[in-house]
Structure formats: C-alpha cells, structure tokens
Amino acid sequence: MTAVVNTDDRPKWLGYVLHGVSGLLTLAFVLAGGSKLMGAEMHVQNFQNWGYPGWFMYVTGTIEVLGAILVIIPKTRFYGAALLVATMIGAVITHIQAGEFPMIPVPLVLLLLAGFVAWNNKSAIGR
C-alpha cells in the first residue's frame, strides 16, 4: 500500500490565495496583452508616445499573454510569474521615464502580485 504524502508544506489557505491571485493575473494579462495584439488604438498611441517601435507593442502583448498562460498552469506558474515581473518592471520604468507618475500604481501592483506568486512557487524550479 502506498501512502500519499503532502510535500507541499504551505498552509492550505496560502494555496487558495495563490490560485486566486494567479487567476487574477491571468485575466489581467490576457486582456492587456490581447488588446495589444489586436492593435488597440490606445496602445498604438502609447507606444508611439513612449518612443517604442510599433512591433514592440506586439512583442509586449505576446509576452503578457504567454505569461498569463504560464501562470495559470501550476507546473509553470513560477516561470509565468517571473516573466510578468520582468515585464512590469519594464512598464514601471517606462512610466517613470515618460513622467506618467499617476500610471505607476497599476503595473506596480501587478508586479507585486506576480512577485508574490513567483516567490511562493520557486520550489517549482527544476521540477
């Protein structure tokens, strides 16, 4: 007879929180990345105003959607969250350089949420 051993030493509530935050991140980044991939005029204007080439909007959208997909899958959650952390660092830096200080809280909160998910899934590295 084989005993089932729980190797996850996290409290059960933390698992629920991580699933919930991962779901929110997935929703946020599928919507944000998807609108970039569809060429929404708002994003076209923003990327032009920031001095980025047009193709960079599509790269950013692809990275956001890919990160969202990876975050929702438990085995790839760390990698997706780490990808989103890096992306949101770029977003915060972009807003600082553009002097768009009121815009900083949204990517900063997303960065912190993705960092929380990555930190709590770092044991998945190498699995």
Tab-separated table of C-alpha atoms in Angstrom:
chain	number	residue	atom	x	y	z
A	1	MET	CA	0.000	0.000	0.000
A	2	THR	CA	1.315	3.439	-0.908
A	3	ALA	CA	0.757	6.393	1.378
A	4	VAL	CA	0.078	9.783	-0.134
A	5	VAL	CA	2.487	12.303	1.322
A	6	ASN	CA	1.836	16.018	1.027
A	7	THR	CA	5.215	17.503	0.126
A	8	ASP	CA	3.754	20.987	-0.008
A	9	ASP	CA	4.384	22.445	3.446
A	10	ARG	CA	2.399	25.625	2.734
A	11	PRO	CA	-0.745	26.315	4.714
A	12	LYS	CA	-3.871	25.340	2.807
A	13	TRP	CA	-5.169	28.930	2.783
A	14	LEU	CA	-1.998	30.098	1.019
A	15	GLY	CA	-2.675	27.638	-1.783
A	16	TYR	CA	-6.130	29.129	-2.234
A	17	VAL	CA	-4.724	32.663	-2.221
A	18	LEU	CA	-2.080	31.712	-4.803
A	19	HIS	CA	-4.714	30.160	-7.064
A	20	GLY	CA	-6.883	33.269	-6.744
A	21	VAL	CA	-4.035	35.701	-7.417
A	22	SER	CA	-2.876	33.547	-10.336
A	23	GLY	CA	-6.385	33.699	-11.781
A	24	LEU	CA	-6.492	37.482	-11.426
A	25	LEU	CA	-3.077	37.820	-13.081
A	26	THR	CA	-4.187	35.568	-15.922
A	27	LEU	CA	-7.321	37.612	-16.503
A	28	ALA	CA	-5.472	40.934	-16.333
A	29	PHE	CA	-2.687	39.906	-18.698
A	30	VAL	CA	-4.867	38.065	-21.217
A	31	LEU	CA	-6.966	41.230	-21.500
A	32	ALA	CA	-3.999	43.643	-21.576
A	33	GLY	CA	-1.849	41.503	-23.859
A	34	GLY	CA	-4.776	40.592	-26.086
A	35	SER	CA	-5.682	44.229	-26.638
A	36	LYS	CA	-2.069	44.941	-27.626
A	37	LEU	CA	-2.097	42.017	-30.052
A	38	MET	CA	-5.342	43.330	-31.573
A	39	GLY	CA	-3.674	46.712	-32.109
A	40	ALA	CA	-5.986	48.750	-29.881
A	41	GLU	CA	-5.563	52.434	-30.751
A	42	MET	CA	-4.836	53.355	-27.123
A	43	HIS	CA	-1.808	51.048	-27.092
A	44	VAL	CA	-0.640	52.199	-30.530
A	45	GLN	CA	-0.663	55.817	-29.304
A	46	ASN	CA	1.025	54.949	-26.001
A	47	PHE	CA	3.876	53.024	-27.615
A	48	GLN	CA	4.391	55.882	-30.112
A	49	ASN	CA	4.403	58.448	-27.300
A	50	TRP	CA	6.972	56.403	-25.388
A	51	GLY	CA	9.200	56.242	-28.478
A	52	TYR	CA	8.955	52.477	-28.944
A	53	PRO	CA	8.713	50.940	-32.427
A	54	GLY	CA	5.303	49.576	-33.418
A	55	TRP	CA	6.439	45.952	-33.397
A	56	PHE	CA	7.376	46.243	-29.709
A	57	MET	CA	3.684	46.525	-28.803
A	58	TYR	CA	3.086	43.085	-30.349
A	59	VAL	CA	6.120	41.603	-28.593
A	60	THR	CA	4.869	43.013	-25.287
A	61	GLY	CA	1.362	41.669	-25.908
A	62	THR	CA	2.740	38.233	-26.763
A	63	ILE	CA	4.865	38.181	-23.599
A	64	GLU	CA	1.869	39.221	-21.487
A	65	VAL	CA	-0.415	36.531	-22.934
A	66	LEU	CA	2.323	33.891	-22.660
A	67	GLY	CA	2.971	34.879	-19.041
A	68	ALA	CA	-0.768	34.684	-18.324
A	69	ILE	CA	-0.972	31.173	-19.757
A	70	LEU	CA	2.094	30.009	-17.821
A	71	VAL	CA	0.777	31.497	-14.560
A	72	ILE	CA	-2.493	29.570	-14.686
A	73	ILE	CA	-0.697	26.202	-15.049
A	74	PRO	CA	0.651	25.110	-11.636
A	75	LYS	CA	3.810	23.438	-13.003
A	76	THR	CA	4.798	26.552	-14.976
A	77	ARG	CA	3.431	29.136	-12.544
A	78	PHE	CA	6.862	30.291	-11.323
A	79	TYR	CA	8.122	30.921	-14.857
A	80	GLY	CA	4.996	32.799	-15.906
A	81	ALA	CA	5.064	34.953	-12.792
A	82	ALA	CA	8.781	35.690	-13.248
A	83	LEU	CA	8.126	36.699	-16.866
A	84	LEU	CA	5.338	39.026	-15.737
A	85	VAL	CA	7.554	40.527	-13.009
A	86	ALA	CA	10.180	41.393	-15.627
A	87	THR	CA	7.511	42.839	-17.927
A	88	MET	CA	6.038	45.005	-15.166
A	89	ILE	CA	9.496	46.279	-14.194
A	90	GLY	CA	9.739	47.498	-17.787
A	91	ALA	CA	6.277	49.076	-17.549
A	92	VAL	CA	7.129	50.927	-14.328
A	93	ILE	CA	10.401	52.195	-15.827
A	94	THR	CA	8.553	53.320	-18.974
A	95	HIS	CA	6.029	55.319	-16.940
A	96	ILE	CA	8.801	56.903	-14.849
A	97	GLN	CA	10.774	57.910	-17.953
A	98	ALA	CA	7.619	59.332	-19.557
A	99	GLY	CA	6.769	61.266	-16.399
A	100	GLU	CA	3.454	59.400	-16.144
A	101	PHE	CA	3.589	59.066	-12.376
A	102	PRO	CA	-0.180	58.571	-11.857
A	103	MET	CA	0.070	55.491	-14.128
A	104	ILE	CA	2.677	53.725	-11.970
A	105	PRO	CA	0.406	52.113	-9.327
A	106	VAL	CA	-1.271	49.630	-11.704
A	107	PRO	CA	1.897	47.975	-13.067
A	108	LEU	CA	3.464	48.235	-9.608
A	109	VAL	CA	0.582	46.307	-8.011
A	110	LEU	CA	0.705	43.726	-10.818
A	111	LEU	CA	4.478	43.447	-10.305
A	112	LEU	CA	3.988	42.832	-6.568
A	113	LEU	CA	1.245	40.254	-7.161
A	114	ALA	CA	3.346	38.423	-9.761
A	115	GLY	CA	6.341	38.587	-7.408
A	116	PHE	CA	4.218	37.079	-4.619
A	117	VAL	CA	3.199	34.221	-6.912
A	118	ALA	CA	6.766	33.665	-8.150
A	119	TRP	CA	8.219	33.714	-4.635
A	120	ASN	CA	5.701	31.183	-3.389
A	121	ASN	CA	6.280	28.887	-6.373
A	122	LYS	CA	10.077	28.996	-6.509
A	123	SER	CA	10.187	25.360	-5.392
A	124	ALA	CA	8.900	24.503	-8.891
A	125	ILE	CA	12.269	25.445	-10.403
A	126	GLY	CA	13.827	22.342	-11.898
A	127	ARG	CA	10.768	20.127	-11.462
